[in-house]
Amino acid sequence: MRILLAEDDSRLADPLVAFLEHERHAVTWVSDGQAALDTLLECEVDLALLDWMLPGLDGLSIVRQLRRQGRHTLVLMITARDGLDDLVQGLQDGADDYLVKPFRMVELAARIRSLERRRDRPFRGRIFNWKELNLDSEEGRVHWDGQPIQLTARELRLLEWFLRHPGRLVSRAQLLDQLWSMDADSGEDTVKTHLNNLRRKLRATCGEDPIETLHGLGYRMREEQ
């Protein structure tokens, strides 16, 4: 993978770069937020490893700007902030995964493999619709009556799953099994967070929620009325 590492502490960055290159990734290292954002906007990057606290522009601001511009680059936040509120905020604003310092290299490798599998096995080549909601899985774009909806990579995959399986009931555990890797440190709460974020964005633009909850059972795409 082509990886951008944004980390201002060379004591952490140097071994990370060495490890990632040993894992046969192509790595670009920058030490400030503006350089990270410029690289992500100007170059082909598969995965961004972003420290939250960067000089100039923090990692979360970078993610927000990427998503506002419709960029679906995979983002793994690396941070010492381990509070639940921080985790929820990072995922809500567009990060695809979250790794708390200190961490072991084997855990980082597992997270990257998980993200890489989702990138390499995307749903391809079809247009899906629900009322005025349109998803182009080839381009990774979502619109409601021509108005774009900015989704993260995980939110996009969740929405596509529901559009591909209209009326099918699914639990959080089943979504975790189908859309998340078993070796990633993710659970049903992670699925719930991403699903809540997706539904919030859909309600804000569509004026209605195309996904319904059947309490105690799971979720499914509503029938078009």
PDB file of C-alpha atoms in Angstrom, residues 108-223:
ATOM      1  CA  LEU A 108      -0.629  -2.002  13.676  1.00  0.00           C
ATOM      2  CA  ALA A 109       0.047  -4.639  11.018  1.00  0.00           C
ATOM      3  CA  ALA A 110      -3.294  -6.341  11.786  1.00  0.00           C
ATOM      4  CA  ARG A 111      -5.177  -3.062  11.488  1.00  0.00           C
ATOM      5  CA  ILE A 112      -3.497  -2.274   8.163  1.00  0.00           C
ATOM      6  CA  ARG A 113      -4.265  -5.737   6.790  1.00  0.00           C
ATOM      7  CA  SER A 114      -7.895  -5.275   7.780  1.00  0.00           C
ATOM      8  CA  LEU A 115      -8.118  -1.949   5.979  1.00  0.00           C
ATOM      9  CA  GLU A 116      -6.217  -3.311   2.994  1.00  0.00           C
ATOM     10  CA  ARG A 117      -8.631  -6.199   2.549  1.00  0.00           C
ATOM     11  CA  ARG A 118     -11.576  -3.815   2.462  1.00  0.00           C
ATOM     12  CA  ARG A 119      -9.776  -1.695  -0.129  1.00  0.00           C
ATOM     13  CA  ASP A 120      -8.829  -4.684  -2.283  1.00  0.00           C
ATOM     14  CA  ARG A 121     -12.250  -6.325  -2.172  1.00  0.00           C
ATOM     15  CA  PRO A 122     -14.616  -3.406  -2.707  1.00  0.00           C
ATOM     16  CA  PHE A 123     -18.092  -3.794  -4.139  1.00  0.00           C
ATOM     17  CA  ARG A 124     -17.708  -2.766  -7.782  1.00  0.00           C
ATOM     18  CA  GLY A 125     -19.535  -1.785 -10.874  1.00  0.00           C
ATOM     19  CA  ARG A 126     -23.157  -1.155  -9.895  1.00  0.00           C
ATOM     20  CA  ILE A 127     -25.562   1.665  -9.217  1.00  0.00           C
ATOM     21  CA  PHE A 128     -27.934   1.295  -6.262  1.00  0.00           C
ATOM     22  CA  ASN A 129     -30.998   3.394  -5.495  1.00  0.00           C
ATOM     23  CA  TRP A 130     -33.558   3.915  -2.759  1.00  0.00           C
ATOM     24  CA  LYS A 131     -36.100   6.591  -3.601  1.00  0.00           C
ATOM     25  CA  GLU A 132     -33.905   9.605  -4.492  1.00  0.00           C
ATOM     26  CA  LEU A 133     -30.840   8.089  -2.817  1.00  0.00           C
ATOM     27  CA  ASN A 134     -28.220   7.042  -5.365  1.00  0.00           C
ATOM     28  CA  LEU A 135     -24.981   5.171  -4.669  1.00  0.00           C
ATOM     29  CA  ASP A 136     -22.359   4.692  -7.376  1.00  0.00           C
ATOM     30  CA  SER A 137     -20.215   1.850  -6.036  1.00  0.00           C
ATOM     31  CA  GLU A 138     -17.697   2.211  -8.857  1.00  0.00           C
ATOM     32  CA  GLU A 139     -16.979   5.846  -8.012  1.00  0.00           C
ATOM     33  CA  GLY A 140     -17.758   5.651  -4.297  1.00  0.00           C
ATOM     34  CA  ARG A 141     -20.238   8.526  -4.491  1.00  0.00           C
ATOM     35  CA  VAL A 142     -23.606   8.999  -2.799  1.00  0.00           C
ATOM     36  CA  HIS A 143     -26.282  11.559  -3.721  1.00  0.00           C
ATOM     37  CA  TRP A 144     -29.791  12.415  -2.636  1.00  0.00           C
ATOM     38  CA  ASP A 145     -31.694  14.053  -5.468  1.00  0.00           C
ATOM     39  CA  GLY A 146     -28.396  15.312  -6.877  1.00  0.00           C
ATOM     40  CA  GLN A 147     -27.045  16.576  -3.531  1.00  0.00           C
ATOM     41  CA  PRO A 148     -23.804  14.826  -2.516  1.00  0.00           C
ATOM     42  CA  ILE A 149     -23.534  13.066   0.848  1.00  0.00           C
ATOM     43  CA  GLN A 150     -20.002  12.766   2.231  1.00  0.00           C
ATOM     44  CA  LEU A 151     -19.436   9.366   3.814  1.00  0.00           C
ATOM     45  CA  THR A 152     -16.386   7.623   5.212  1.00  0.00           C
ATOM     46  CA  ALA A 153     -15.197   4.375   3.624  1.00  0.00           C
ATOM     47  CA  ARG A 154     -16.878   2.307   6.339  1.00  0.00           C
ATOM     48  CA  GLU A 155     -20.138   4.255   6.140  1.00  0.00           C
ATOM     49  CA  LEU A 156     -20.102   3.755   2.378  1.00  0.00           C
ATOM     50  CA  ARG A 157     -19.680   0.001   2.752  1.00  0.00           C
ATOM     51  CA  LEU A 158     -22.455  -0.166   5.335  1.00  0.00           C
ATOM     52  CA  LEU A 159     -24.852   1.748   3.086  1.00  0.00           C
ATOM     53  CA  GLU A 160     -23.948  -0.416   0.102  1.00  0.00           C
ATOM     54  CA  TRP A 161     -24.585  -3.563   2.120  1.00  0.00           C
ATOM     55  CA  PHE A 162     -28.112  -2.400   2.957  1.00  0.00           C
ATOM     56  CA  LEU A 163     -28.793  -1.293  -0.618  1.00  0.00           C
ATOM     57  CA  ARG A 164     -27.571  -4.653  -1.920  1.00  0.00           C
ATOM     58  CA  HIS A 165     -29.840  -6.541   0.495  1.00  0.00           C
ATOM     59  CA  PRO A 166     -33.175  -4.662   0.562  1.00  0.00           C
ATOM     60  CA  GLY A 167     -35.482  -5.888   3.286  1.00  0.00           C
ATOM     61  CA  ARG A 168     -32.934  -8.304   4.724  1.00  0.00           C
ATOM     62  CA  LEU A 169     -32.625  -8.228   8.510  1.00  0.00           C
ATOM     63  CA  VAL A 170     -29.059  -8.066   9.840  1.00  0.00           C
ATOM     64  CA  SER A 171     -27.598  -7.833  13.335  1.00  0.00           C
ATOM     65  CA  ARG A 172     -24.560  -5.826  14.435  1.00  0.00           C
ATOM     66  CA  ALA A 173     -22.699  -9.113  14.944  1.00  0.00           C
ATOM     67  CA  GLN A 174     -23.409 -10.128  11.346  1.00  0.00           C
ATOM     68  CA  LEU A 175     -22.288  -6.740  10.014  1.00  0.00           C
ATOM     69  CA  LEU A 176     -19.116  -7.032  12.088  1.00  0.00           C
ATOM     70  CA  ASP A 177     -18.422 -10.450  10.601  1.00  0.00           C
ATOM     71  CA  GLN A 178     -19.091  -9.386   7.018  1.00  0.00           C
ATOM     72  CA  LEU A 179     -17.564  -5.892   6.877  1.00  0.00           C
ATOM     73  CA  TRP A 180     -14.878  -5.943   9.566  1.00  0.00           C
ATOM     74  CA  SER A 181     -11.866  -8.225   9.799  1.00  0.00           C
ATOM     75  CA  MET A 182     -11.750 -10.756  12.617  1.00  0.00           C
ATOM     76  CA  ASP A 183      -8.178  -9.753  13.494  1.00  0.00           C
ATOM     77  CA  ALA A 184      -9.050  -6.090  14.012  1.00  0.00           C
ATOM     78  CA  ASP A 185      -9.757  -4.912  17.539  1.00  0.00           C
ATOM     79  CA  SER A 186     -13.337  -4.021  16.715  1.00  0.00           C
ATOM     80  CA  GLY A 187     -16.618  -5.000  18.272  1.00  0.00           C
ATOM     81  CA  GLU A 188     -20.323  -4.412  17.975  1.00  0.00           C
ATOM     82  CA  ASP A 189     -19.956  -0.965  19.582  1.00  0.00           C
ATOM     83  CA  THR A 190     -17.729   0.039  16.657  1.00  0.00           C
ATOM     84  CA  VAL A 191     -20.398  -1.114  14.212  1.00  0.00           C
ATOM     85  CA  LYS A 192     -23.026   0.798  16.174  1.00  0.00           C
ATOM     86  CA  THR A 193     -20.956   4.002  16.084  1.00  0.00           C
ATOM     87  CA  HIS A 194     -20.421   3.863  12.315  1.00  0.00           C
ATOM     88  CA  LEU A 195     -24.045   2.920  11.687  1.00  0.00           C
ATOM     89  CA  ASN A 196     -25.305   5.778  13.861  1.00  0.00           C
ATOM     90  CA  ASN A 197     -23.031   8.204  12.000  1.00  0.00           C
ATOM     91  CA  LEU A 198     -24.291   6.943   8.645  1.00  0.00           C
ATOM     92  CA  ARG A 199     -27.937   7.257   9.642  1.00  0.00           C
ATOM     93  CA  ARG A 200     -27.375  10.739  11.068  1.00  0.00           C
ATOM     94  CA  LYS A 201     -25.876  11.928   7.766  1.00  0.00           C
ATOM     95  CA  LEU A 202     -28.675  10.333   5.751  1.00  0.00           C
ATOM     96  CA  ARG A 203     -31.359  11.955   7.906  1.00  0.00           C
ATOM     97  CA  ALA A 204     -29.667  15.343   7.626  1.00  0.00           C
ATOM     98  CA  THR A 205     -29.686  15.260   3.814  1.00  0.00           C
ATOM     99  CA  CYS A 206     -32.593  12.977   2.911  1.00  0.00           C
ATOM    100  CA  GLY A 207     -34.989  14.148   5.607  1.00  0.00           C
ATOM    101  CA  GLU A 208     -35.653  10.517   6.483  1.00  0.00           C
ATOM    102  CA  ASP A 209     -33.753   7.445   7.573  1.00  0.00           C
ATOM    103  CA  PRO A 210     -33.802   4.620   4.987  1.00  0.00           C
ATOM    104  CA  ILE A 211     -32.539   2.151   7.606  1.00  0.00           C
ATOM    105  CA  GLU A 212     -34.913   0.942  10.294  1.00  0.00           C
ATOM    106  CA  THR A 213     -34.216  -0.666  13.661  1.00  0.00           C
ATOM    107  CA  LEU A 214     -36.096  -3.743  14.806  1.00  0.00           C
ATOM    108  CA  HIS A 215     -35.356  -3.698  18.514  1.00  0.00           C
ATOM    109  CA  GLY A 216     -33.739  -6.877  19.735  1.00  0.00           C
ATOM    110  CA  LEU A 217     -33.372  -8.199  16.194  1.00  0.00           C
ATOM    111  CA  GLY A 218     -31.259  -5.869  14.070  1.00  0.00           C
ATOM    112  CA  TYR A 219     -31.550  -3.501  11.119  1.00  0.00           C
ATOM    113  CA  ARG A 220     -32.870  -3.514   7.581  1.00  0.00           C
ATOM    114  CA  MET A 221     -33.464  -1.209   4.628  1.00  0.00           C
ATOM    115  CA  ARG A 222     -36.953   0.234   4.627  1.00  0.00           C
ATOM    116  CA  GLU A 223     -39.289  -0.595   1.768  1.00  0.00           C
TER     117      GLU A 223
END
